[in-house]
PDB file of C-alpha atoms and ligand atoms in Angstrom:
ATOM      1  CA  MET A  28       2.674   3.843 -29.718  1.00 41.00           C
ATOM      2  CA  ASP A  29       5.012   6.797 -29.927  1.00 41.00           C
ATOM      3  CA  GLY A  30       5.859   6.783 -26.233  1.00 41.00           C
ATOM      4  CA  VAL A  31       3.717   9.805 -25.446  1.00 42.00           C
ATOM      5  CA  THR A  32       1.202   8.951 -22.782  1.00 41.00           C
ATOM      6  CA  THR A  33      -1.844  11.027 -22.159  1.00 41.00           C
ATOM      7  CA  PRO A  34      -3.760  10.460 -18.945  1.00 41.00           C
ATOM      8  CA  ASP A  35      -6.495   7.963 -19.657  1.00 44.00           C
ATOM      9  CA  ALA A  36      -9.751   9.067 -18.086  1.00 41.00           C
ATOM     10  CA  ALA A  37     -10.811   5.442 -17.869  1.00 57.00           C
ATOM     11  CA  SER A  38      -7.711   4.159 -16.043  1.00 85.00           C
ATOM     12  CA  ALA A  39      -8.594   2.493 -12.776  1.00 92.00           C
ATOM     13  CA  VAL A  40      -7.860   3.789  -9.297  1.00 95.00           C
ATOM     14  CA  LEU A  41      -8.016   1.220  -6.523  1.00 96.00           C
ATOM     15  CA  ILE A  42      -7.262   1.977  -2.890  1.00 97.00           C
ATOM     16  CA  LEU A  43      -6.155  -0.655  -0.383  1.00 98.00           C
ATOM     17  CA  LEU A  44      -7.017   0.201   3.204  1.00 98.00           C
ATOM     18  CA  GLY A  45      -5.926  -1.726   6.258  1.00 96.00           C
ATOM     19  CA  PRO A  46      -3.567  -1.630   9.233  1.00 96.00           C
ATOM     20  CA  PRO A  47       0.160  -2.287   8.923  1.00 94.00           C
ATOM     21  CA  GLY A  48       0.608  -6.010   8.381  1.00 91.00           C
ATOM     22  CA  ALA A  49      -2.784  -6.488   6.726  1.00 94.00           C
ATOM     23  CA  GLY A  50      -1.061  -7.505   3.505  1.00 92.00           C
ATOM     24  CA  LYS A  51      -1.614  -4.394   1.393  1.00 95.00           C
ATOM     25  CA  GLY A  52       1.790  -4.596  -0.255  1.00 92.00           C
ATOM     26  CA  THR A  53       1.610  -8.339  -0.948  1.00 91.00           C
ATOM     27  CA  GLN A  54      -1.855  -8.081  -2.416  1.00 95.00           C
ATOM     28  CA  ALA A  55      -1.080  -4.918  -4.391  1.00 95.00           C
ATOM     29  CA  ARG A  56       1.796  -6.707  -6.075  1.00 92.00           C
ATOM     30  CA  MET A  57      -0.411  -9.650  -6.978  1.00 92.00           C
ATOM     31  CA  LEU A  58      -3.100  -7.341  -8.382  1.00 93.00           C
ATOM     32  CA  GLU A  59      -0.466  -5.444 -10.293  1.00 91.00           C
ATOM     33  CA  GLU A  60       0.518  -8.624 -12.137  1.00 88.00           C
ATOM     34  CA  GLU A  61      -3.025  -9.780 -12.643  1.00 89.00           C
ATOM     35  CA  LEU A  62      -4.593  -6.525 -13.815  1.00 90.00           C
ATOM     36  CA  GLY A  63      -1.662  -4.655 -15.313  1.00 90.00           C
ATOM     37  CA  LEU A  64      -2.061  -1.784 -12.865  1.00 93.00           C
ATOM     38  CA  VAL A  65       0.795  -0.004 -11.112  1.00 95.00           C
ATOM     39  CA  GLN A  66       1.298  -0.385  -7.360  1.00 95.00           C
ATOM     40  CA  LEU A  67       1.905   2.965  -5.743  1.00 96.00           C
ATOM     41  CA  SER A  68       3.118   2.626  -2.159  1.00 96.00           C
ATOM     42  CA  THR A  69       3.822   5.890  -0.359  1.00 97.00           C
ATOM     43  CA  GLY A  70       5.719   3.864   2.264  1.00 95.00           C
ATOM     44  CA  ASP A  71       8.075   2.539  -0.443  1.00 93.00           C
ATOM     45  CA  LEU A  72       8.433   6.010  -1.945  1.00 96.00           C
ATOM     46  CA  LEU A  73       9.230   7.485   1.465  1.00 97.00           C
ATOM     47  CA  ARG A  74      11.767   4.750   2.245  1.00 94.00           C
ATOM     48  CA  ALA A  75      13.412   5.500  -1.107  1.00 94.00           C
ATOM     49  CA  ALA A  76      13.471   9.206  -0.211  1.00 96.00           C
ATOM     50  CA  VAL A  77      15.077   8.380   3.149  1.00 95.00           C
ATOM     51  CA  ALA A  78      17.683   6.182   1.468  1.00 94.00           C
ATOM     52  CA  ALA A  79      18.423   8.870  -1.123  1.00 96.00           C
ATOM     53  CA  GLY A  80      18.690  11.546   1.566  1.00 95.00           C
ATOM     54  CA  THR A  81      16.329  13.948  -0.170  1.00 94.00           C
ATOM     55  CA  GLN A  82      14.719  16.874   1.642  1.00 91.00           C
ATOM     56  CA  ALA A  83      11.506  14.876   2.139  1.00 91.00           C
ATOM     57  CA  GLY A  84      13.513  11.844   3.240  1.00 94.00           C
ATOM     58  CA  LYS A  85      15.387  13.850   5.865  1.00 94.00           C
ATOM     59  CA  ALA A  86      12.133  15.174   7.290  1.00 93.00           C
ATOM     60  CA  ALA A  87      10.473  11.734   7.223  1.00 95.00           C
ATOM     61  CA  ARG A  88      13.138   9.489   8.685  1.00 95.00           C
ATOM     62  CA  ALA A  89      12.672   9.952  12.455  1.00 95.00           C
ATOM     63  CA  VAL A  90       8.903  10.124  12.133  1.00 96.00           C
ATOM     64  CA  MET A  91       8.809   6.797  10.292  1.00 96.00           C
ATOM     65  CA  GLU A  92      11.161   5.146  12.758  1.00 94.00           C
ATOM     66  CA  ALA A  93       8.826   6.222  15.569  1.00 94.00           C
ATOM     67  CA  GLY A  94       5.881   4.632  13.755  1.00 95.00           C
ATOM     68  CA  GLU A  95       4.069   7.920  13.285  1.00 97.00           C
ATOM     69  CA  LEU A  96       2.670   9.381  10.093  1.00 98.00           C
ATOM     70  CA  VAL A  97       4.729  11.840   8.097  1.00 97.00           C
ATOM     71  CA  SER A  98       3.050  15.181   7.366  1.00 97.00           C
ATOM     72  CA  ASP A  99       0.241  15.242   4.828  1.00 98.00           C
ATOM     73  CA  GLU A 100       2.347  17.697   2.859  1.00 97.00           C
ATOM     74  CA  ILE A 101       5.220  15.243   2.438  1.00 96.00           C
ATOM     75  CA  ALA A 102       2.951  12.255   1.761  1.00 97.00           C
ATOM     76  CA  LEU A 103       1.119  14.226  -0.929  1.00 97.00           C
ATOM     77  CA  ALA A 104       4.341  15.470  -2.451  1.00 95.00           C
ATOM     78  CA  VAL A 105       5.729  11.945  -2.958  1.00 95.00           C
ATOM     79  CA  LEU A 106       2.375  10.772  -4.309  1.00 96.00           C
ATOM     80  CA  LYS A 107       2.105  13.610  -6.844  1.00 95.00           C
ATOM     81  CA  ASP A 108       5.681  13.081  -7.932  1.00 94.00           C
ATOM     82  CA  ARG A 109       5.001   9.444  -8.698  1.00 95.00           C
ATOM     83  CA  LEU A 110       1.675  10.213 -10.410  1.00 93.00           C
ATOM     84  CA  ALA A 111       3.593  12.376 -12.871  1.00 92.00           C
ATOM     85  CA  ASP A 112       5.367   9.279 -14.279  1.00 94.00           C
ATOM     86  CA  ALA A 113       4.022   7.959 -17.567  1.00 92.00           C
ATOM     87  CA  ASP A 114       3.499   4.332 -16.473  1.00 93.00           C
ATOM     88  CA  VAL A 115       0.792   5.187 -13.933  1.00 93.00           C
ATOM     89  CA  ALA A 116      -1.570   6.054 -16.790  1.00 89.00           C
ATOM     90  CA  LYS A 117      -2.359   2.301 -16.857  1.00 87.00           C
ATOM     91  CA  GLY A 118      -4.145   2.769 -13.552  1.00 92.00           C
ATOM     92  CA  VAL A 119      -2.970   2.515  -9.965  1.00 95.00           C
ATOM     93  CA  ILE A 120      -3.372   0.509  -6.813  1.00 96.00           C
ATOM     94  CA  LEU A 121      -2.784   2.911  -3.951  1.00 97.00           C
ATOM     95  CA  ASP A 122      -1.102   1.121  -1.053  1.00 97.00           C
ATOM     96  CA  GLY A 123      -0.684   3.224   2.081  1.00 97.00           C
ATOM     97  CA  PHE A 124      -2.336   6.316   0.665  1.00 98.00           C
ATOM     98  CA  PRO A 125      -4.539   8.034   1.695  1.00 98.00           C
ATOM     99  CA  ARG A 126      -3.876   7.647   5.405  1.00 98.00           C
ATOM    100  CA  THR A 127      -5.702  10.714   6.743  1.00 98.00           C
ATOM    101  CA  THR A 128      -8.915  12.536   5.864  1.00 98.00           C
ATOM    102  CA  VAL A 129      -6.862  15.479   4.581  1.00 98.00           C
ATOM    103  CA  GLN A 130      -5.062  13.115   2.175  1.00 98.00           C
ATOM    104  CA  ALA A 131      -8.338  11.525   1.046  1.00 98.00           C
ATOM    105  CA  GLU A 132      -9.806  14.946   0.255  1.00 98.00           C
ATOM    106  CA  ALA A 133      -6.661  15.990  -1.596  1.00 98.00           C
ATOM    107  CA  LEU A 134      -6.821  12.785  -3.631  1.00 97.00           C
ATOM    108  CA  ASP A 135     -10.446  13.477  -4.550  1.00 97.00           C
ATOM    109  CA  THR A 136      -9.446  16.921  -5.802  1.00 96.00           C
ATOM    110  CA  LEU A 137      -6.514  15.531  -7.786  1.00 94.00           C
ATOM    111  CA  LEU A 138      -8.659  12.891  -9.448  1.00 94.00           C
ATOM    112  CA  ASP A 139     -11.416  15.406 -10.189  1.00 93.00           C
ATOM    113  CA  GLN A 140      -8.891  17.565 -11.987  1.00 91.00           C
ATOM    114  CA  SER A 141      -7.830  14.704 -14.242  1.00 88.00           C
ATOM    115  CA  GLY A 142     -11.362  13.401 -14.829  1.00 89.00           C
ATOM    116  CA  GLN A 143     -10.711  10.208 -12.881  1.00 91.00           C
ATOM    117  CA  ARG A 144     -12.569   8.532 -10.068  1.00 92.00           C
ATOM    118  CA  ILE A 145     -11.935   5.951  -7.380  1.00 96.00           C
ATOM    119  CA  ASN A 146     -13.157   2.585  -8.635  1.00 95.00           C
ATOM    120  CA  ALA A 147     -13.016   0.956  -5.214  1.00 96.00           C
ATOM    121  CA  ALA A 148     -11.554   1.410  -1.759  1.00 97.00           C
ATOM    122  CA  ILE A 149     -10.944  -2.089  -0.456  1.00 97.00           C
ATOM    123  CA  SER A 150     -10.622  -2.549   3.280  1.00 97.00           C
ATOM    124  CA  LEU A 151      -8.514  -5.528   4.346  1.00 97.00           C
ATOM    125  CA  GLU A 152     -10.143  -6.618   7.580  1.00 96.00           C
ATOM    126  CA  VAL A 153      -7.817  -8.252  10.102  1.00 95.00           C
ATOM    127  CA  ASP A 154      -7.383  -8.831  13.845  1.00 93.00           C
ATOM    128  CA  ASP A 155      -4.886  -6.424  15.367  1.00 87.00           C
ATOM    129  CA  SER A 156      -3.527  -9.162  17.610  1.00 86.00           C
ATOM    130  CA  ALA A 157      -2.163 -11.049  14.594  1.00 89.00           C
ATOM    131  CA  MET A 158      -0.435  -8.044  13.056  1.00 91.00           C
ATOM    132  CA  VAL A 159       2.601  -7.977  15.338  1.00 89.00           C
ATOM    133  CA  THR A 160       3.492 -11.578  14.388  1.00 88.00           C
ATOM    134  CA  ARG A 161       2.901 -10.898  10.726  1.00 89.00           C
ATOM    135  CA  ILE A 162       5.070  -7.797  10.726  1.00 91.00           C
ATOM    136  CA  SER A 163       7.913  -9.098  12.844  1.00 87.00           C
ATOM    137  CA  GLY A 164       8.448 -12.064  10.512  1.00 89.00           C
ATOM    138  CA  ARG A 165       8.433 -10.249   7.237  1.00 92.00           C
ATOM    139  CA  PHE A 166      11.246  -9.436   4.839  1.00 95.00           C
ATOM    140  CA  THR A 167      11.575  -8.217   1.261  1.00 94.00           C
ATOM    141  CA  CYS A 168      13.826  -9.033  -1.657  1.00 96.00           C
ATOM    142  CA  GLY A 169      16.135  -6.107  -2.392  1.00 94.00           C
ATOM    143  CA  GLY A 170      16.439  -7.259  -5.977  1.00 96.00           C
ATOM    144  CA  CYS A 171      12.825  -7.359  -7.123  1.00 94.00           C
ATOM    145  CA  GLY A 172      10.757  -6.198  -4.142  1.00 90.00           C
ATOM    146  CA  GLU A 173       8.946  -9.503  -3.558  1.00 92.00           C
ATOM    147  CA  GLY A 174       7.639  -9.776   0.011  1.00 90.00           C
ATOM    148  CA  TYR A 175       8.172 -12.852   2.213  1.00 94.00           C
ATOM    149  CA  HIS A 176       7.437 -14.041   5.743  1.00 92.00           C
ATOM    150  CA  ASP A 177       9.431 -16.397   7.963  1.00 93.00           C
ATOM    151  CA  SER A 178       6.362 -18.538   8.723  1.00 90.00           C
ATOM    152  CA  PHE A 179       3.607 -17.623   6.252  1.00 88.00           C
ATOM    153  CA  LYS A 180       5.533 -17.200   3.017  1.00 91.00           C
ATOM    154  CA  PRO A 181       9.122 -18.426   3.270  1.00 96.00           C
ATOM    155  CA  THR A 182      11.440 -18.535   0.280  1.00 97.00           C
ATOM    156  CA  GLU A 183      11.854 -22.003  -1.241  1.00 98.00           C
ATOM    157  CA  LYS A 184      15.605 -21.861  -0.669  1.00 97.00           C
ATOM    158  CA  THR A 185      16.664 -20.106   2.528  1.00 96.00           C
ATOM    159  CA  GLY A 186      17.927 -16.599   1.799  1.00 95.00           C
ATOM    160  CA  VAL A 187      17.302 -16.768  -1.956  1.00 98.00           C
ATOM    161  CA  CYS A 188      14.457 -14.951  -3.720  1.00 98.00           C
ATOM    162  CA  ASP A 189      12.089 -17.337  -5.565  1.00 98.00           C
ATOM    163  CA  LYS A 190      11.414 -14.717  -8.211  1.00 97.00           C
ATOM    164  CA  CYS A 191      14.770 -13.216  -9.102  1.00 98.00           C
ATOM    165  CA  GLY A 192      17.394 -15.303  -7.278  1.00 98.00           C
ATOM    166  CA  SER A 193      18.771 -12.352  -5.329  1.00 98.00           C
ATOM    167  CA  THR A 194      20.199 -13.053  -1.856  1.00 97.00           C
ATOM    168  CA  ASP A 195      19.822  -9.422  -0.789  1.00 97.00           C
ATOM    169  CA  MET A 196      16.965  -9.750   1.720  1.00 97.00           C
ATOM    170  CA  LYS A 197      15.872  -6.681   3.648  1.00 94.00           C
ATOM    171  CA  ARG A 198      14.013  -6.172   6.910  1.00 93.00           C
ATOM    172  CA  ARG A 199      12.515  -2.744   7.597  1.00 90.00           C
ATOM    173  CA  ALA A 200      13.835  -0.596  10.440  1.00 89.00           C
ATOM    174  CA  ASP A 201      10.278   0.044  11.653  1.00 91.00           C
ATOM    175  CA  ASP A 202       9.273  -3.644  11.750  1.00 91.00           C
ATOM    176  CA  ASN A 203       9.903  -4.115  15.455  1.00 87.00           C
ATOM    177  CA  ALA A 204       7.382  -4.661  18.266  1.00 83.00           C
ATOM    178  CA  GLU A 205       7.496  -1.131  19.766  1.00 86.00           C
ATOM    179  CA  THR A 206       7.168   0.671  16.468  1.00 92.00           C
ATOM    180  CA  VAL A 207       4.440  -1.675  15.303  1.00 92.00           C
ATOM    181  CA  ALA A 208       2.322  -0.706  18.333  1.00 91.00           C
ATOM    182  CA  ALA A 209       2.674   2.973  17.413  1.00 94.00           C
ATOM    183  CA  ARG A 210       1.836   2.229  13.771  1.00 94.00           C
ATOM    184  CA  LEU A 211      -1.316   0.334  14.745  1.00 95.00           C
ATOM    185  CA  ASP A 212      -2.280   3.225  16.962  1.00 95.00           C
ATOM    186  CA  ALA A 213      -1.766   5.735  14.146  1.00 96.00           C
ATOM    187  CA  TYR A 214      -3.858   3.521  11.889  1.00 96.00           C
ATOM    188  CA  HIS A 215      -6.810   3.400  14.270  1.00 96.00           C
ATOM    189  CA  THR A 216      -6.858   7.085  15.108  1.00 98.00           C
ATOM    190  CA  GLN A 217      -5.943   8.615  11.728  1.00 98.00           C
ATOM    191  CA  THR A 218      -6.636   6.105   8.954  1.00 98.00           C
ATOM    192  CA  ALA A 219      -9.545   3.894  10.056  1.00 97.00           C
ATOM    193  CA  PRO A 220     -12.022   6.824   9.710  1.00 97.00           C
ATOM    194  CA  LEU A 221     -11.453   6.550   5.947  1.00 98.00           C
ATOM    195  CA  ILE A 222     -13.477   3.326   5.940  1.00 98.00           C
ATOM    196  CA  ALA A 223     -16.592   5.379   6.724  1.00 98.00           C
ATOM    197  CA  TYR A 224     -15.439   8.097   4.307  1.00 98.00           C
ATOM    198  CA  TYR A 225     -15.410   5.692   1.352  1.00 98.00           C
ATOM    199  CA  ASP A 226     -18.481   3.852   2.562  1.00 98.00           C
ATOM    200  CA  GLN A 227     -20.417   7.121   2.331  1.00 97.00           C
ATOM    201  CA  LYS A 228     -19.233   7.534  -1.237  1.00 96.00           C
ATOM    202  CA  GLY A 229     -20.442   4.028  -2.073  1.00 96.00           C
ATOM    203  CA  ALA A 230     -16.881   2.979  -2.993  1.00 96.00           C
ATOM    204  CA  LEU A 231     -16.123   0.695  -0.037  1.00 97.00           C
ATOM    205  CA  GLU A 232     -15.536  -3.048  -0.314  1.00 97.00           C
ATOM    206  CA  ARG A 233     -14.587  -5.194   2.669  1.00 97.00           C
ATOM    207  CA  VAL A 234     -12.434  -8.286   2.428  1.00 96.00           C
ATOM    208  CA  ASP A 235     -11.656 -10.741   5.205  1.00 95.00           C
ATOM    209  CA  ALA A 236      -7.861 -10.677   5.149  1.00 95.00           C
ATOM    210  CA  MET A 237      -7.140 -13.222   7.894  1.00 94.00           C
ATOM    211  CA  GLY A 238      -7.032 -16.244   5.582  1.00 91.00           C
ATOM    212  CA  ALA A 239      -4.467 -17.620   3.148  1.00 91.00           C
ATOM    213  CA  ILE A 240      -2.698 -15.148   0.844  1.00 91.00           C
ATOM    214  CA  ASP A 241      -3.975 -16.855  -2.318  1.00 93.00           C
ATOM    215  CA  ASP A 242      -7.599 -16.957  -1.137  1.00 95.00           C
ATOM    216  CA  ILE A 243      -7.501 -13.256  -0.305  1.00 96.00           C
ATOM    217  CA  ALA A 244      -5.892 -12.549  -3.674  1.00 95.00           C
ATOM    218  CA  ARG A 245      -8.679 -14.379  -5.476  1.00 95.00           C
ATOM    219  CA  GLU A 246     -11.358 -12.401  -3.647  1.00 95.00           C
ATOM    220  CA  LEU A 247      -9.528  -9.115  -4.237  1.00 95.00           C
ATOM    221  CA  GLY A 248      -9.010  -9.904  -7.902  1.00 94.00           C
ATOM    222  CA  ARG A 249     -12.715 -10.533  -8.302  1.00 94.00           C
ATOM    223  CA  ILE A 250     -13.647  -7.235  -6.640  1.00 94.00           C
ATOM    224  CA  ALA A 251     -10.974  -5.278  -8.481  1.00 91.00           C
ATOM    225  CA  LYS A 252     -11.964  -6.610 -11.908  1.00 89.00           C
ATOM    226  CA  HIS A 253     -15.583  -5.827 -11.254  1.00 89.00           C
ATOM    227  CA  ALA A 254     -14.792  -2.325  -9.958  1.00 89.00           C
ATOM    228  CA  ALA A 255     -12.333  -1.498 -12.719  1.00 81.00           C
ATOM    229  CA  ALA A 256     -14.585  -2.738 -15.526  1.00 76.00           C
TER     230      ALA A 256
HETATM  231  P1  LIG B  17       2.762  -0.141   6.897  1.00 54.46           P
HETATM  232  O1  LIG B  17       1.430   0.064   6.255  1.00 54.46           O
HETATM  233  O2  LIG B  17       3.137  -1.583   6.970  1.00 54.46           O
HETATM  234  O3  LIG B  17       2.924   0.553   8.214  1.00 54.46           O
HETATM  235  P2  LIG B  17       4.086   1.548   4.888  1.00 54.46           P
HETATM  236  O4  LIG B  17       5.258   1.102   4.122  1.00 54.46           O
HETATM  237  O5  LIG B  17       2.829   1.781   4.141  1.00 54.46           O
HETATM  238  O6  LIG B  17       3.905   0.450   6.003  1.00 54.46           O
HETATM  239  O7  LIG B  17       4.435   2.883   5.683  1.00 54.46           O
HETATM  240  C1  LIG B  17       5.557   2.993   6.501  1.00 54.46           C
HETATM  241  C2  LIG B  17       5.614   4.360   7.164  1.00 54.46           C
HETATM  242  O8  LIG B  17       5.679   5.383   6.143  1.00 54.46           O
HETATM  243  C3  LIG B  17       4.389   4.742   7.986  1.00 54.46           C
HETATM  244  O9  LIG B  17       4.472   4.253   9.311  1.00 54.46           O
HETATM  245  C4  LIG B  17       4.447   6.280   7.916  1.00 54.46           C
HETATM  246  O10 LIG B  17       5.407   6.794   8.790  1.00 54.46           O
HETATM  247  C5  LIG B  17       4.931   6.544   6.511  1.00 54.46           C
HETATM  248  N1  LIG B  17       3.840   6.718   5.531  1.00 54.46           N
HETATM  249  C6  LIG B  17       3.563   5.927   4.453  1.00 54.46           C
HETATM  250  N2  LIG B  17       2.535   6.406   3.750  1.00 54.46           N
HETATM  251  C7  LIG B  17       2.108   7.529   4.396  1.00 54.46           C
HETATM  252  C8  LIG B  17       1.066   8.478   4.194  1.00 54.46           C
HETATM  253  N3  LIG B  17       0.216   8.364   3.160  1.00 54.46           N
HETATM  254  N4  LIG B  17       0.939   9.498   5.077  1.00 54.46           N
HETATM  255  C9  LIG B  17       1.764   9.622   6.121  1.00 54.46           C
HETATM  256  N5  LIG B  17       2.764   8.770   6.382  1.00 54.46           N
HETATM  257  C10 LIG B  17       2.948   7.730   5.537  1.00 54.46           C
HETATM  258 ZN1  LIG B  18      13.665 -10.991  -5.874  1.00 54.46          ZN
END
């Protein structure tokens, strides 16, 4: 290859739907390794924008800390920016996007323009009551991005990443009980309607996401391979 990447009309587009804490990020990372797709998390992109102090980051910061959704305009801007990178031509797993009907419609238009389609929108089905515990115990490796949980997925050695050995563990500013309640609320009012949206398009798959991480990963891998074939 000469390093020039043209958008591949056949590259897969998978969407992970589910409330905060459902495991979208964890599962997206596992699928990324298994299928060679690229995880695209608008939450991660927005946190990077906040950390970098960009225009979008400045506008997003307080909104994110309150557990509300940033404007569709900002969410779309960070998505489009990332889609312009060459590596996403391999196909993407969208994690945290779309989150509103406006975003879903904008994504349809974008994909239409590049001759792509959504292979599957996979809904991770969980009980809300378990999400607060899941979220309040989670942390991420600052070195490689691997996600962990105090009870459900601890590191082998306390404070040290299993994957890269980094000791730089991060907990998100919005992973506290009050903000989680607002995030769940935003999910139910603004994002959950997308389940019906994708169901109507015949793209919806539902996965029980209350079990063990590896079992869910196996089920997701099966669906994703089938959908992306
Ligand atoms: P979670 O799904 O666990 O809440 P994310 O990392 O996906 O976490 O998102 C964190 C925050 O980033 C959200 O609460 C919201 O403020 C903002 N955000 C992420 N993606 C979007 C999006 N597509 N539209 C609007 N806001 C978003
Ligand atoms: Zn690591």
